[in-house]
Amino acid sequence: MNAKRIQLLPQVEAEELYSRPVFTEFERWQYFSFTPQELASFSTFRNVKTRLIFALQVGYFRAKQQFFDFKIEDVQDDVEFILNKYFSDIRVYPSHLKGTMHYESMNKQHILILSLFQYNPWSMSIKPIVQEQVAQLLKLYPKVHSAYRQLLIFFENKQIVIPSYRFFQDVFTAGIADEEVRINSILRNIPVNTTKLLNKLNSKSDGITAVNIIRSDQKSFRYTDIRLELDKVKQIQELYDFSQAFIPTLGISNNAIQHYAEIADQYAASRLRRFSRPQQHLHILCFVNNRYQQLMDNLLTSFIYHMKAIKASAKTYASMLQLSQASKFKADLPKLAQFLKWFPQRDLQMSQTEIDECAYQILPKEQFTTLANYFDGKAFDKKSAIWEYYAKSSRKVALYLRPIFTCINWGYYKDEGYLLQLMELLKTYCSDGKVISKLKITDEIGITIPKSMLRHLKRTPDDTDIDPYLFEWFVYLKVEHELSRGRLFCNDSLEYRDIEKDLIDDALVDDVATIANELGYPSIVDYCDVRLDSALATLQQTWNRTLSNIEQNNNTGIKVKTAKDGTEYWHLLYDSKMPLDDKFFNHLPKLDIANIVMFIGDKLGFWDTFAHIRGRYVKRKQPVPLYLTACLISEAFGFGTKNMAEVSDIDFNQLRSTKEDFLRVDTLCSANDIACNFIHSLPLFRKWDLIEDKVLADADGQKFSTLDNTIQSRYSRKYLGKGRGISIYTLIANFVAVNAKNIGLNEYEGHMLYDMIYGNNTDIDINMVTGDNHSLNKLNFVVLDSITVDYVPCIRNVREAAADLCAAEPIENTGLLKINKIVDVELIRSQKREITRVLLSLLIQQNTQSHIIRKLNSHKRYSRLKAALAEYNSVFKSIHILNLIDDMELRKALRTARNRTEAFHQLQSSIRKTYKGVFTGKRVMDNRVSAHATRLVANCIIAYNSIILNAVYEKMLAENVSEVIIKKFIRISPIAWSHTLFTGRYHFKKSETFVDVGAMAKIIEEELKKNFWR
């Protein structure tokens, strides 16, 4: 491949795409199993050699839909397989097993194979169609490798043999140039005033550019930080309004907008200024469009945070006031006792005036009513005390809430409502710059306020007008209430926008069959019909099996006991815990972490995945592996490139430019995917399956402290004491970290699980996923089942969970187990269209899936849809709980999966704690990059260990070792790091990229033979 041509794929991936397939024994059975029609085609050719080459070409074409040039002696294993299967009764001469065929004869075979598979040959007449397709793809996928992969799918769907890699390079080179010309021509139509604003945003002033200020993250919920966010909104408001109307005219996708925004977000302002003017404007417009929505998210999060803080303080104030008043009552009780003793013994000749005088001397007159109310339970009005605190909090409201409220462009789920009137009145008044104390709330205004609230909205009962500060707080309470239920929203936000914006257009539901089949999930078409019937049948069968096994004492994993009152109860038994074994790695020679990363990087070729952020028109398209390794380790350990330059032999400027150009979330994720795919390709990988022929994954979060505050950093006294931090939510499948995501400690892990599974881009097909109780919500069983993944959470208290079991139909005698309800099938079927719409929206990814799942779990707006989904969810949950009760092996598998995740967390923690273990990013994105770098270094260690273990495993197979020994062997965990050196001075330029895996495997083998391999 010409180095000067555009690089569409990493070199390793490009070579894999166009190279002849090399089959395993299983794959030979798969691809060289010919249909009767294909076997009949053999007779077209006269001699054994041509038939043999035809058979090979058919198998290779079935695998890759391409034709390959090869010599028979180069594919001896495939030849031997075909001869044994199809030519065993024919005499084969040595001349048949050499060389190849003449071009014309080969071409005839190609034509016949194309007709068999109903494929079309490549022709230059198709070039205009391909060019048009490339032009459309570049609008949707600005990253060239993504567009190229989509083009390959286009060829597959059209059943056309792909042309040469060079042809694609030429087409994309021309297409990229045309796309830039097209976009630039539109960008030149930007009005002069807007152009000035765009230029000003990226111009240098007083040593710092405006774009640098705008892209800085909100640090905390303090007034100064909120004020800065509001200033940013004000600064880019005009540009955002323009971008909303202008960006659609560019004809680019949301994916493209996000890509251009990320470049502007990550590049230094000085490097942005090197772009052509139109390209500067493109990137900054997309950045402004994206950043404004993030600012709205931050402001709304701040609004909710301070609302909760003020309400919590009000409750504390009321409780303290109640305690204070109670203590005063207790102080007056002796006086009451004295009065009660005096009154029966008083002088009966006393006049009423004298009695009153004596009584009030003992107990003051005003205390009588107070004490009476106290004994009557009416002494303290807690709600009034809370509103008393609200009245004192007008300063906090003015500082933290009012500026945000007036800044937001609110939307409501219906056009009319009394809340809209209240909000409009308050927002209009505050936006005009008037003093809130001057606002007069009288009946003449025509607003509706519940009568029960009127007494709390007045300072004293005698007031005729409502207090403006209390009225303002009352409106904010309603705003927060409606916002949390999804009825109030901000469509300029991502997290708080109308759920209708997250869901696909209702009309697309009519095309569910086409969309679901294209995305590979055809069951969604009949999800509330055929799939529901199947789930209900499975539920009933699981009930029958579970009850039968308990009754017949076949379930040895459950123990029944009798309480003192004679009632029976049960609990589950578990096998003794077997720890994962990694002690054998202690005997290996210690290796520097840099050597391991370099060795794995070279072996897997993941350096090529670190494409330059711009992708084109750059001198250095690929990073220097030495520099990139240093950047990876500095990010993984969390001490940054500056400190790495001080403790290594790499110059700081080289590290800085490498990090800016190549180290991003998407490139790190691609490298992680390659590492995961490599481990998956090892024969040993499937031996780690905990359930036969199924990959069981586990998702869990690990908490880490952060040095610099970001809006994602939150407090957690349980995990971090008085400090702030984040959680790294990781998906582990057979020891491998296939996906990860940074989340705030205030975010619920269960809402992210679908994101983690669906966002898995590795070759590891996850069939089942578990998690702790934090992975549970009201949707996960259903939404994961819709993408053919079994959700099997490791429930902490199964007996407690069994109290909510449902059944498809009544069962007369359920023994120890009880049916809580019968599934409301009609409710589920009545919401078929809306359920289908939700499932399609999750597949198409109109927004981050976690937002949709969170809103459906918490919002009250779609109560019937939510009830239907919860009902459907209960079907799968009941099946799972019954399986947990009935199957000890399942419980054991789930526990082992959880143990593997804990082992990974220990490795991840050891990497981070090499240097303090604190995330030091000043921005949310910085911490994301650091987290994925940590995952990549961890996966490199796991890959290195897996290579060694796999070499031992292949030696076992060659020596026909018994299955008993192999079962013991596969318990050795590749998550081990005792033989890895993390600290010290890093000499990258002297690092050895070669590791003698055979020697390492020999050491492990010797240790195994000392223990159980005999």
XYZ file of C-alpha atoms in Angstrom, residues 336-721:
386
model
C -48.059 22.774 85.344
C -47.536 20.146 88.059
C -47.493 22.888 90.709
C -50.749 24.334 89.304
C -52.432 20.907 89.262
C -51.474 20.349 92.897
C -52.649 23.835 93.945
C -55.973 23.931 92.139
C -57.836 21.177 94.133
C -56.514 22.622 97.432
C -57.297 26.276 96.696
C -59.389 28.356 99.088
C -62.964 27.861 97.916
C -63.862 31.320 99.218
C -61.587 32.966 96.644
C -63.193 35.076 93.976
C -62.639 34.361 90.284
C -60.328 37.325 90.041
C -58.233 36.024 92.944
C -58.139 32.508 91.443
C -56.933 33.876 88.102
C -54.296 35.974 89.771
C -52.910 33.031 91.783
C -53.101 30.630 88.820
C -51.266 32.991 86.440
C -48.578 33.549 89.063
C -47.891 29.784 89.016
C -48.307 29.317 85.231
C -48.450 32.369 82.935
C -51.697 32.760 81.019
C -50.176 32.268 77.555
C -48.665 28.929 78.614
C -52.076 27.333 79.181
C -52.985 27.248 75.485
C -49.456 26.304 74.479
C -49.310 23.347 76.857
C -52.823 22.258 75.920
C -51.839 22.178 72.238
C -48.670 20.281 73.145
C -50.614 17.527 74.922
C -53.157 17.538 72.123
C -50.393 16.924 69.547
C -50.913 20.322 67.888
C -48.056 22.140 69.460
C -45.730 22.328 66.456
C -46.552 22.983 62.797
C -43.554 21.504 60.999
C -44.710 22.605 57.549
C -44.972 26.201 58.712
C -41.491 25.945 60.198
C -40.175 24.665 56.862
C -41.758 27.601 55.043
C -40.323 29.893 57.679
C -36.884 28.685 56.636
C -37.770 29.168 52.972
C -38.635 32.786 53.759
C -35.173 33.209 55.287
C -33.482 31.643 52.229
C -34.327 34.396 49.747
C -30.639 35.262 49.445
C -29.726 31.694 48.377
C -32.634 31.648 45.961
C -31.506 34.918 44.400
C -27.919 33.709 44.014
C -28.316 30.071 42.931
C -31.788 29.541 41.487
C -33.178 32.741 39.970
C -30.346 33.276 37.431
C -30.671 29.692 36.193
C -34.467 29.802 36.051
C -34.483 32.928 33.907
C -31.719 31.578 31.634
C -33.473 28.309 30.695
C -35.787 28.041 27.713
C -38.435 25.853 29.341
C -40.874 23.530 27.604
C -44.017 21.829 28.929
C -45.743 18.639 27.844
C -48.999 20.519 27.189
C -49.712 23.988 25.879
C -51.693 25.199 28.861
C -51.444 24.847 32.630
C -51.389 27.026 35.710
C -47.667 26.295 36.221
C -46.931 27.883 32.853
C -48.773 30.999 34.004
C -46.765 31.174 37.209
C -43.457 30.589 35.404
C -44.241 33.155 32.708
C -45.197 35.776 35.301
C -42.042 35.223 37.350
C -39.663 34.884 34.402
C -41.003 38.004 32.664
C -40.726 40.062 35.839
C -37.201 38.869 36.692
C -35.923 39.169 33.114
C -36.913 42.844 33.035
C -34.407 43.532 35.819
C -37.072 44.489 38.357
C -36.596 43.920 42.077
C -38.507 40.810 43.142
C -39.684 42.481 46.362
C -41.774 44.889 44.281
C -43.773 42.060 42.705
C -47.409 42.264 43.837
C -49.294 38.966 43.824
C -52.992 39.720 44.163
C -56.200 38.069 43.051
C -56.494 40.552 40.193
C -53.554 38.940 38.398
C -55.724 35.944 37.710
C -53.286 33.175 38.719
C -54.430 30.039 40.496
C -52.756 28.921 43.705
C -54.118 26.067 45.850
C -55.934 27.390 48.908
C -53.980 25.059 51.183
C -50.797 26.874 50.176
C -52.005 30.448 50.640
C -51.284 30.574 54.377
C -47.682 29.503 53.757
C -47.162 32.108 51.043
C -47.894 35.009 53.407
C -45.517 36.293 56.043
C -48.334 36.876 58.552
C -52.003 35.758 58.517
C -53.084 39.416 58.247
C -51.245 40.029 54.957
C -53.506 40.634 51.976
C -50.846 39.979 49.332
C -48.705 36.934 48.786
C -45.049 37.404 49.723
C -43.073 37.637 46.428
C -40.088 35.677 47.770
C -42.274 32.825 48.994
C -44.195 32.900 45.727
C -40.908 32.588 43.845
C -39.899 29.584 45.935
C -43.328 28.016 45.437
C -42.834 28.259 41.655
C -39.385 26.674 41.880
C -40.809 23.798 43.921
C -43.338 23.163 41.192
C -40.645 23.437 38.520
C -38.458 20.855 40.252
C -41.449 18.569 40.776
C -42.513 18.678 37.122
C -38.917 18.433 35.899
C -38.331 15.237 37.869
C -41.474 13.716 36.352
C -40.583 14.582 32.779
C -43.486 16.948 32.239
C -41.242 20.010 32.256
C -38.094 19.964 30.142
C -35.464 21.940 28.259
C -34.916 20.877 24.658
C -31.628 22.782 24.538
C -30.308 20.180 26.971
C -29.290 16.563 26.413
C -30.122 15.028 29.776
C -33.238 17.078 30.556
C -34.847 17.335 27.143
C -38.311 16.007 26.314
C -38.327 12.225 26.129
C -40.220 12.615 22.855
C -36.972 14.006 21.447
C -35.123 10.901 22.609
C -37.603 8.474 21.073
C -37.858 7.884 17.350
C -40.708 9.357 15.366
C -43.872 7.340 15.888
C -44.237 6.832 12.125
C -41.023 4.766 12.082
C -42.737 2.104 14.188
C -44.633 1.118 11.032
C -41.254 0.147 9.517
C -40.259 -1.945 12.541
C -39.741 -5.103 10.457
C -37.273 -3.419 8.106
C -35.381 -1.543 10.837
C -35.200 -4.476 13.269
C -33.968 -6.866 10.567
C -31.332 -4.411 9.355
C -30.059 -3.975 12.913
C -30.066 -7.739 13.495
C -32.843 -8.013 16.104
C -35.902 -9.392 14.270
C -37.626 -10.520 17.504
C -38.555 -6.891 18.240
C -41.192 -7.088 15.462
C -43.315 -9.510 17.507
C -41.950 -8.626 20.918
C -45.382 -8.178 22.507
C -46.832 -11.184 20.668
C -44.662 -14.200 19.876
C -41.849 -13.273 22.277
C -44.298 -12.508 25.089
C -46.086 -15.837 24.594
C -42.736 -17.644 24.666
C -41.694 -15.826 27.867
C -44.994 -16.663 29.576
C -44.659 -20.327 28.589
C -41.093 -20.370 29.942
C -42.300 -18.770 33.188
C -44.911 -21.441 33.711
C -42.464 -24.245 32.867
C -39.918 -22.783 35.298
C -42.547 -22.683 38.052
C -43.443 -26.347 37.433
C -39.808 -27.484 37.346
C -38.810 -25.531 40.452
C -41.790 -26.697 42.513
C -41.339 -30.302 41.363
C -37.640 -30.356 42.307
C -38.392 -28.927 45.766
C -41.240 -31.360 46.368
C -39.228 -34.389 45.238
C -36.084 -33.265 47.134
C -34.127 -33.016 43.878
C -33.016 -29.487 44.729
C -30.054 -29.976 47.058
C -29.291 -26.260 47.047
C -32.257 -25.236 49.207
C -32.684 -25.868 52.914
C -36.040 -25.701 54.671
C -36.257 -24.845 58.378
C -39.078 -24.502 60.881
C -39.379 -21.369 62.992
C -40.394 -21.344 66.678
C -43.960 -20.449 65.742
C -44.169 -23.531 63.485
C -43.948 -21.710 60.141
C -41.534 -23.006 57.527
C -38.933 -20.835 55.824
C -36.070 -21.533 53.451
C -32.648 -20.309 52.465
C -30.253 -21.174 49.657
C -26.981 -23.049 49.996
C -23.813 -22.156 48.108
C -20.701 -24.133 47.256
C -17.628 -23.208 49.230
C -15.835 -20.235 47.696
C -12.946 -21.219 45.414
C -10.557 -18.274 44.956
C -9.121 -17.557 41.520
C -5.551 -18.807 41.350
C -2.765 -16.546 40.092
C 0.137 -17.703 42.280
C 1.884 -19.404 39.358
C 2.767 -16.022 37.850
C 4.890 -15.270 40.917
C 7.584 -17.543 39.448
C 7.928 -15.592 36.202
C 10.769 -13.097 35.772
C 9.624 -9.555 36.438
C 8.993 -7.420 33.384
C 8.700 -3.652 33.088
C 5.191 -2.409 32.303
C 6.565 -0.459 29.324
C 7.972 -3.695 27.846
C 4.628 -5.447 28.238
C 2.684 -2.631 26.567
C 5.241 -2.408 23.727
C 5.229 -6.190 23.265
C 1.437 -6.400 23.109
C 1.206 -3.287 20.928
C 3.620 -4.749 18.396
C 2.079 -8.198 18.461
C -1.503 -6.947 18.093
C -0.668 -3.940 15.924
C -2.973 -1.597 17.813
C -0.642 1.365 17.234
C -2.421 1.929 13.912
C -5.735 2.523 15.668
C -4.381 5.754 17.121
C -5.301 7.861 14.123
C -4.555 11.581 14.072
C -7.450 13.651 15.407
C -7.892 15.446 12.082
C -7.568 12.298 9.995
C -6.299 14.059 6.870
C -4.044 16.899 5.705
C -1.493 16.197 8.438
C 2.175 15.282 8.167
C 2.305 12.714 10.975
C -0.597 10.319 10.512
C 0.649 7.651 12.938
C 2.192 8.026 16.396
C 5.676 6.868 17.347
C 5.066 3.727 19.485
C 7.674 4.769 22.044
C 6.048 8.144 22.619
C 2.563 6.664 22.626
C 3.542 4.015 25.186
C 4.899 6.736 27.460
C 1.654 8.722 27.101
C -0.465 5.631 27.805
C 1.430 4.788 30.964
C 1.417 8.402 32.200
C -2.357 8.593 31.716
C -2.986 5.151 33.208
C -0.932 5.952 36.308
C -2.453 9.421 36.507
C 0.671 11.566 36.832
C 0.557 13.225 33.405
C 2.992 13.799 30.566
C 4.955 16.487 32.380
C 5.949 14.151 35.196
C 6.552 11.333 32.709
C 9.075 13.527 30.889
C 10.921 13.985 34.194
C 11.140 10.252 34.984
C 11.758 8.954 31.454
C 13.981 9.474 28.427
C 11.204 11.054 26.281
C 11.047 14.799 25.668
C 7.991 16.643 27.035
C 7.129 18.295 23.705
C 6.997 14.904 22.011
C 4.700 13.598 24.741
C 2.464 16.674 24.645
C 1.950 16.611 20.871
C 1.412 12.835 20.861
C -1.221 13.137 23.551
C -3.051 15.999 21.799
C -3.005 14.352 18.367
C -3.589 10.674 19.129
C -4.781 10.023 22.672
C -8.576 10.264 22.680
C -11.448 8.224 24.027
C -12.290 6.762 20.601
C -8.698 5.738 19.794
C -8.213 4.223 23.250
C -11.475 2.299 22.914
C -10.392 0.987 19.483
C -7.082 -0.199 20.920
C -8.921 -1.857 23.817
C -11.205 -3.584 21.315
C -8.202 -5.018 19.456
C -6.735 -6.313 22.723
C -10.075 -7.896 23.651
C -10.472 -9.438 20.184
C -7.006 -10.934 20.382
C -7.700 -12.597 23.741
C -11.038 -13.781 22.352
C -9.238 -15.421 19.398
C -7.127 -17.615 21.706
C -8.389 -21.237 22.023
C -8.218 -20.884 25.806
C -10.797 -18.068 25.884
C -13.874 -20.280 25.524
C -12.555 -22.643 28.170
C -13.132 -19.787 30.621
C -16.891 -19.877 29.932
C -18.770 -20.297 33.202
C -21.919 -21.539 31.465
C -21.590 -23.962 28.566
C -21.396 -22.274 25.138
C -22.310 -18.895 26.639
C -20.212 -15.895 27.600
C -21.289 -14.584 30.999
C -20.229 -10.986 31.657
C -20.415 -8.891 34.805
C -20.746 -5.122 35.187
C -19.746 -3.216 38.286
C -18.380 0.179 39.300
C -15.213 1.083 41.199
C -14.860 4.382 43.057
C -11.848 6.667 42.707
C -11.024 10.072 44.177
C -10.546 13.126 41.983
C -7.997 15.848 42.641
C -9.691 18.663 40.715
C -13.421 19.065 41.068
C -15.620 18.599 38.018
C -19.398 18.527 37.887
C -19.169 14.724 37.591
C -17.183 14.473 40.832
C -19.503 13.879 43.781
C -19.236 13.097 47.474
C -19.552 9.592 48.900
C -18.884 9.294 52.612
C -19.102 5.491 52.390
C -16.334 5.105 49.783
C -14.321 8.337 49.791
C -14.828 9.874 53.213
